Structure formats: C-alpha cells, structure tokens
Coordinates of C-alpha atoms in Angstrom, one line a residue:
M1 CA 0.0 0.0 0.1
R2 CA 1.3 3.4 -1.0
A3 CA 0.8 5.0 2.2
E4 CA 2.6 2.4 4.2
Q5 CA 5.5 3.1 1.9
D6 CA 5.8 6.8 2.1
G7 CA 7.0 7.3 5.5
A8 CA 7.0 5.6 9.1
T9 CA 4.3 3.7 10.2
A10 CA 2.8 3.6 13.7
L11 CA 0.8 1.1 15.3
I12 CA -1.5 1.9 18.3
A13 CA -1.7 -1.4 19.9
G14 CA -4.6 -2.4 22.2
E15 CA -4.8 -5.8 24.0
G16 CA -4.7 -9.2 22.4
A17 CA -2.6 -11.2 19.6
L18 CA -3.6 -9.1 16.6
P19 CA -1.4 -6.1 17.2
V20 CA 1.5 -8.2 17.6
E21 CA 0.8 -10.0 14.5
I22 CA 0.6 -7.0 12.5
A23 CA 4.0 -5.6 14.0
R24 CA 5.7 -8.9 13.1
R25 CA 4.3 -8.4 9.7
L26 CA 5.5 -5.1 9.1
S27 CA 8.7 -6.0 10.8
E28 CA 9.2 -8.7 8.2
R29 CA 8.7 -6.4 5.4
G30 CA 11.5 -4.2 6.8
K31 CA 9.2 -1.4 8.1
A32 CA 9.2 -2.1 12.0
P33 CA 6.3 0.2 13.1
L34 CA 6.5 2.7 16.0
V35 CA 4.2 0.9 18.7
I36 CA 2.2 3.1 21.1
T37 CA 0.4 1.1 23.6
M38 CA -0.9 1.1 27.1
R39 CA -0.2 -2.7 27.4
S40 CA 1.8 -3.9 30.3
D41 CA 3.3 -6.7 28.3
T42 CA 5.5 -4.7 26.1
D43 CA 7.9 -7.4 25.9
T44 CA 5.9 -9.1 23.2
F45 CA 6.8 -6.6 20.9
H46 CA 10.7 -7.1 21.3
G47 CA 12.5 -7.0 18.1
I48 CA 9.3 -6.1 15.8
A49 CA 8.8 -2.5 17.3
D50 CA 11.1 0.5 16.2
P51 CA 10.7 2.1 19.0
L52 CA 8.2 1.2 21.4
I53 CA 6.4 3.9 23.5
R54 CA 4.2 2.8 26.5
F55 CA 1.7 5.3 27.8
R56 CA 0.0 4.8 31.2
Y57 CA -3.1 7.1 30.3
P58 CA -4.6 7.8 26.9
K59 CA -3.1 11.1 25.9
L60 CA -3.7 11.7 22.1
S61 CA -1.7 15.0 22.0
R62 CA 1.2 12.9 23.0
V63 CA 0.4 10.2 20.5
V64 CA 0.5 12.7 17.7
A65 CA 3.6 14.5 19.0
E66 CA 5.5 11.2 19.1
M67 CA 4.2 10.4 15.6
R68 CA 5.5 13.7 14.3
K69 CA 8.8 13.3 16.1
H70 CA 9.4 9.9 14.4
G71 CA 8.2 11.0 10.8
V72 CA 5.0 8.9 10.9
R73 CA 2.7 9.2 7.9
S74 CA 0.5 6.3 8.4
V75 CA -1.0 4.6 11.5
I76 CA -2.8 1.3 12.2
M77 CA -5.1 1.1 15.3
A78 CA -5.8 -2.6 16.4
G79 CA -6.4 -4.6 19.4
F80 CA -9.0 -4.4 22.2
V81 CA -9.1 -0.9 24.6
P82 CA -11.4 -1.0 27.3
K83 CA -14.1 1.4 26.5
K84 CA -15.0 2.1 30.2
L85 CA -12.0 4.5 30.2
I86 CA -14.4 7.2 28.9
Y87 CA -15.9 7.4 32.3
F88 CA -12.5 8.3 33.8
P89 CA -12.1 12.0 32.3
A90 CA -9.2 12.7 34.6
L91 CA -7.2 10.4 32.7
F92 CA -7.1 12.3 29.4
D93 CA -5.3 15.3 28.1
P94 CA -7.1 18.5 26.7
L95 CA -7.0 17.2 23.1
T96 CA -8.6 14.0 24.0
L97 CA -11.4 15.9 26.3
K98 CA -12.1 18.3 23.5
Y99 CA -13.0 15.6 21.1
L100 CA -14.9 13.5 23.8
A101 CA -17.1 16.6 24.6
R102 CA -18.6 16.8 21.1
I103 CA -19.5 13.3 20.0
P104 CA -21.8 10.5 21.3
R105 CA -20.1 8.1 23.6
D106 CA -20.8 5.0 21.3
D107 CA -18.1 2.7 19.7
H108 CA -18.5 4.0 16.2
S109 CA -18.1 7.8 17.3
L110 CA -15.2 7.2 19.6
L111 CA -13.2 5.4 16.9
A112 CA -14.0 7.7 14.2
A113 CA -12.9 10.7 16.5
V114 CA -9.5 9.2 16.8
V115 CA -9.2 8.7 13.2
D116 CA -10.3 12.4 12.7
I117 CA -7.5 13.6 15.2
M118 CA -4.8 11.5 13.2
E119 CA -6.1 12.7 9.7
S120 CA -6.3 16.4 10.8
N121 CA -2.7 15.9 11.6
G122 CA -1.9 14.7 8.3
I123 CA -1.6 10.9 9.4
S124 CA -3.3 8.4 7.1
V125 CA -5.1 5.7 8.7
L126 CA -4.6 2.2 7.1
P127 CA -6.7 -0.9 7.1
Y128 CA -4.9 -3.6 8.8
W129 CA -6.7 -6.4 7.1
H130 CA -4.8 -5.7 4.1
I131 CA -1.7 -6.8 6.0
L132 CA -3.1 -10.2 7.0
P133 CA -6.0 -11.0 4.4
E134 CA -5.7 -14.9 5.2
F135 CA -7.3 -13.9 8.7
L136 CA -10.4 -13.0 7.2
A137 CA -13.3 -15.5 7.7
S138 CA -14.9 -16.9 4.6
E139 CA -18.5 -18.0 4.2
G140 CA -19.6 -21.6 5.3
Q141 CA -18.0 -24.4 7.5
L142 CA -14.8 -23.2 9.0
G143 CA -14.2 -25.6 11.8
H144 CA -14.1 -29.4 12.1
R145 CA -17.9 -29.7 11.9
L146 CA -21.2 -28.1 10.6
P147 CA -23.6 -26.4 13.1
T148 CA -26.5 -28.7 14.1
E149 CA -29.8 -27.7 12.8
K150 CA -30.6 -25.8 16.2
E151 CA -27.2 -24.1 16.2
E152 CA -27.8 -22.9 12.9
R153 CA -31.4 -21.7 13.4
D154 CA -30.0 -20.0 16.5
A155 CA -27.2 -18.4 14.4
E156 CA -29.6 -17.2 11.8
Y157 CA -32.0 -15.6 14.5
G158 CA -28.9 -13.9 16.1
A159 CA -27.7 -12.3 12.8
A160 CA -31.3 -11.1 12.1
V161 CA -31.2 -9.5 15.6
L162 CA -28.0 -8.0 15.0
K163 CA -29.0 -6.5 11.7
V164 CA -31.4 -4.2 13.9
T165 CA -29.0 -3.5 16.8
L166 CA -25.7 -3.0 15.0
P167 CA -26.6 0.5 13.8
C168 CA -27.2 1.5 17.3
S169 CA -23.4 0.9 17.9
F170 CA -23.3 -0.6 21.6
G171 CA -21.8 -3.9 20.5
Q172 CA -21.1 -6.5 17.9
A173 CA -22.0 -9.7 19.3
L174 CA -24.7 -11.6 21.2
V175 CA -25.5 -15.0 22.4
V176 CA -28.6 -16.8 21.3
A177 CA -29.9 -20.2 22.9
D178 CA -33.1 -22.1 22.0
G179 CA -34.3 -19.2 20.0
A180 CA -34.0 -16.7 22.6
V181 CA -31.4 -13.8 23.0
V182 CA -29.5 -14.5 26.4
A183 CA -27.0 -11.7 26.3
V184 CA -26.1 -8.7 24.1
E185 CA -22.5 -7.3 24.3
A186 CA -22.1 -3.6 25.3
L187 CA -19.5 -1.7 27.0
E188 CA -18.0 -4.7 28.7
G189 CA -16.9 -6.2 25.5
T190 CA -17.3 -10.1 24.0
D191 CA -15.5 -12.1 26.6
A192 CA -17.3 -10.6 29.4
M193 CA -20.6 -11.0 27.7
I194 CA -19.9 -14.7 27.0
K195 CA -19.3 -15.2 30.6
R196 CA -22.5 -13.3 31.5
A197 CA -24.5 -15.6 29.2
G198 CA -22.7 -18.5 30.8
S199 CA -23.8 -17.6 34.2
L200 CA -27.3 -17.5 32.9
V201 CA -28.0 -20.6 30.8
S202 CA -24.5 -22.1 30.1
K203 CA -25.3 -23.0 26.4
G204 CA -25.9 -21.3 23.2
V205 CA -24.4 -19.9 20.0
L206 CA -22.1 -16.8 19.8
V207 CA -23.0 -14.4 16.9
K208 CA -20.5 -11.8 16.1
M209 CA -20.8 -9.2 13.1
M210 CA -19.9 -5.7 12.0
R211 CA -22.0 -2.8 11.5
P212 CA -22.8 -2.3 7.6
D213 CA -21.4 1.1 7.2
Q214 CA -18.4 0.8 9.7
D215 CA -15.2 1.9 8.4
L216 CA -13.0 -1.3 7.4
R217 CA -9.8 0.7 8.4
Y218 CA -10.4 -0.2 11.9
D219 CA -12.4 -2.3 14.7
L220 CA -13.3 -5.4 12.4
P221 CA -14.7 -8.0 14.9
T222 CA -11.9 -10.4 16.0
V223 CA -12.1 -13.8 17.4
G224 CA -9.3 -16.3 18.4
P225 CA -8.2 -19.1 20.8
D226 CA -9.2 -17.1 23.7
T227 CA -12.9 -16.8 22.4
I228 CA -13.1 -20.6 21.9
E229 CA -11.7 -21.2 25.3
N230 CA -14.1 -18.7 27.0
M231 CA -17.1 -20.4 25.1
A232 CA -16.1 -23.8 26.2
V233 CA -16.0 -22.7 29.8
N234 CA -19.2 -21.3 29.6
G235 CA -21.1 -23.8 27.8
L236 CA -21.3 -22.3 24.1
T237 CA -21.1 -24.7 21.4
C238 CA -21.2 -22.7 18.0
L239 CA -19.4 -19.6 17.0
A240 CA -21.0 -17.9 14.0
V241 CA -18.9 -14.8 12.5
E242 CA -19.6 -12.7 9.5
A243 CA -17.7 -13.8 6.4
R244 CA -15.0 -11.1 5.0
R245 CA -15.6 -8.9 7.9
T246 CA -14.3 -10.8 10.8
L247 CA -10.8 -11.7 11.6
I248 CA -9.7 -15.1 13.0
V249 CA -6.6 -14.6 14.8
E250 CA -4.2 -17.5 15.3
A251 CA -6.4 -19.3 12.9
Q252 CA -5.0 -22.9 13.2
K253 CA -4.7 -22.7 17.0
T254 CA -8.3 -21.5 16.9
L255 CA -9.5 -24.3 14.7
D256 CA -7.7 -27.0 16.7
L257 CA -9.2 -25.8 20.0
A258 CA -12.5 -25.7 18.4
R259 CA -12.0 -29.3 17.4
L260 CA -10.9 -30.2 21.0
K261 CA -13.8 -28.6 22.4
N262 CA -16.2 -29.6 19.7
I263 CA -17.3 -26.1 18.9
A264 CA -18.7 -25.4 15.4
I265 CA -17.4 -22.4 13.6
W266 CA -19.5 -21.0 10.8
G267 CA -19.1 -18.1 8.4
L268 CA -22.1 -16.1 7.9
P269 CA -22.8 -14.4 4.6
C270 CA -21.6 -10.9 4.7
Q271 CA -24.0 -8.1 5.2
C272 CA -21.8 -5.7 3.6
Q273 CA -23.7 -2.9 1.4

C-alpha cells in the first residue's frame, strides 16, 4: 500500500494477539512500526517495534507528538481497548477531552474521533486487514464440523437481531440459546458478555458481526483461541461470524482448539452494503 511506503508507520496497539501479529508482519517487510500502547506486556513487541512507547494513560496529544517526532505518515489501530476508560475523564489530556465532549459515547463515534484527530494532523489511517488477508473469515463451514440444525437456527436468528441492533453501535455480538437472545454485548466486550451468558444458561451460539457502514480501516470483529476457550468454559457450542468482515487470529490454533472442545465455527454471509 502506497501510504505505508511513504514514511514511517505507527501502530496504536490495544490488547490481544492481533497488534503483535501486525507488528511482526510489518517488521518482516523491513518496516518495523513505531508501537504506541498502554499494554503492560511490552516485551511481546521485542524485535518487531521501532521504537516502542508505552503510555500509562490515553493522551492523544502526546500520541500525535510522538508520531510527528518519528516522521510517521500512516497509522494502524488494532487490538482491544477497554471502552470504560471514557468514564474516567481525569485520565485524558485536553485534546482528547475536546473530542470526547462533542461526540456521542458509542463505539463508532469514539473510533471515528480518533481517526479524525490523526487525519487532521496529516496521518493516514490504514486498514490492517490488508496486512493479513488470510485472517478474514470465509463463508460456510470453518471448523471441524457443521453447526447442528438448532445451532444454525440460533445463528440465523442472532444475525437477524444484530442487523437491527448494530446501527445503534453498542456492541458487535450476542448469544442466542433455543431461539432466545441470552446476552447482548455492550461496553464490557465480547469475553465478558460470554461469561454473563454462561452464568445465565451455560449454552448457546455466539454470533459476531459488523455494522454495515463501519469503516473497514479499524475495529473489525476479531475472534481467536481465547474466544473458543471462553465459549467452552461457559457452555457455548457454536461460533457464527460474518464472512469477509471478521478476523480469526491465530487461525490454526483457533480451529484446533474448536475441534478439541467440539465447537462449530460458521461463516455467515457478509452483510456489507
């Protein structure tokens, strides 16, 4: 991608394996990124970041300053960042507070605000799925087994519900069991939602999709081995994800674990416009 070649690339790295894999891919291309993160396990970026800067608190003015200092022309945003941070304004700098004050507090608007800050400072936001296209889920059977008829019905019902709720921007996933919605993702994130569903019924299908008009440069739904492990612990037996708009991180490990736990993985038809 041209933007990636025209100057240094930065990676704003949230939690999870995805940012690490992106940094590794860029490093292998000879373009190790400037990594900016609040993660505590910064050793995971050893040898694949150039350099690494850890922030204790989210301060966008310093993020922009560091990017300018290192000649950054493009940025990738990937990984999980707890959205409950927006309820602790004392952690933010004036630039961040300025943007938070004028937008709705939903996922879509928050991420769009960060993108706006980057682009207003001449920094292009890159889509990370271009770097690892093989991580994109395809349609149909992805795991070792097909969903049962009941699991497929629950997955289709969950997809129909998400088509209605996704434009409201409060979550990308839900759990359906026996034709009823057990839990809907909100601020807590998918893993916490799965645990909540397990505490209620300890069975069901996890359905994960993306808002139809979402910007594909950031916040694609992501699943991986931790998702499968969490599902197994909480009694969920099928994972249904939107094809071409969901990333499967550590795909082989995810599929192997799904086989071990007898969890079906199913690619739903893409709902892109």
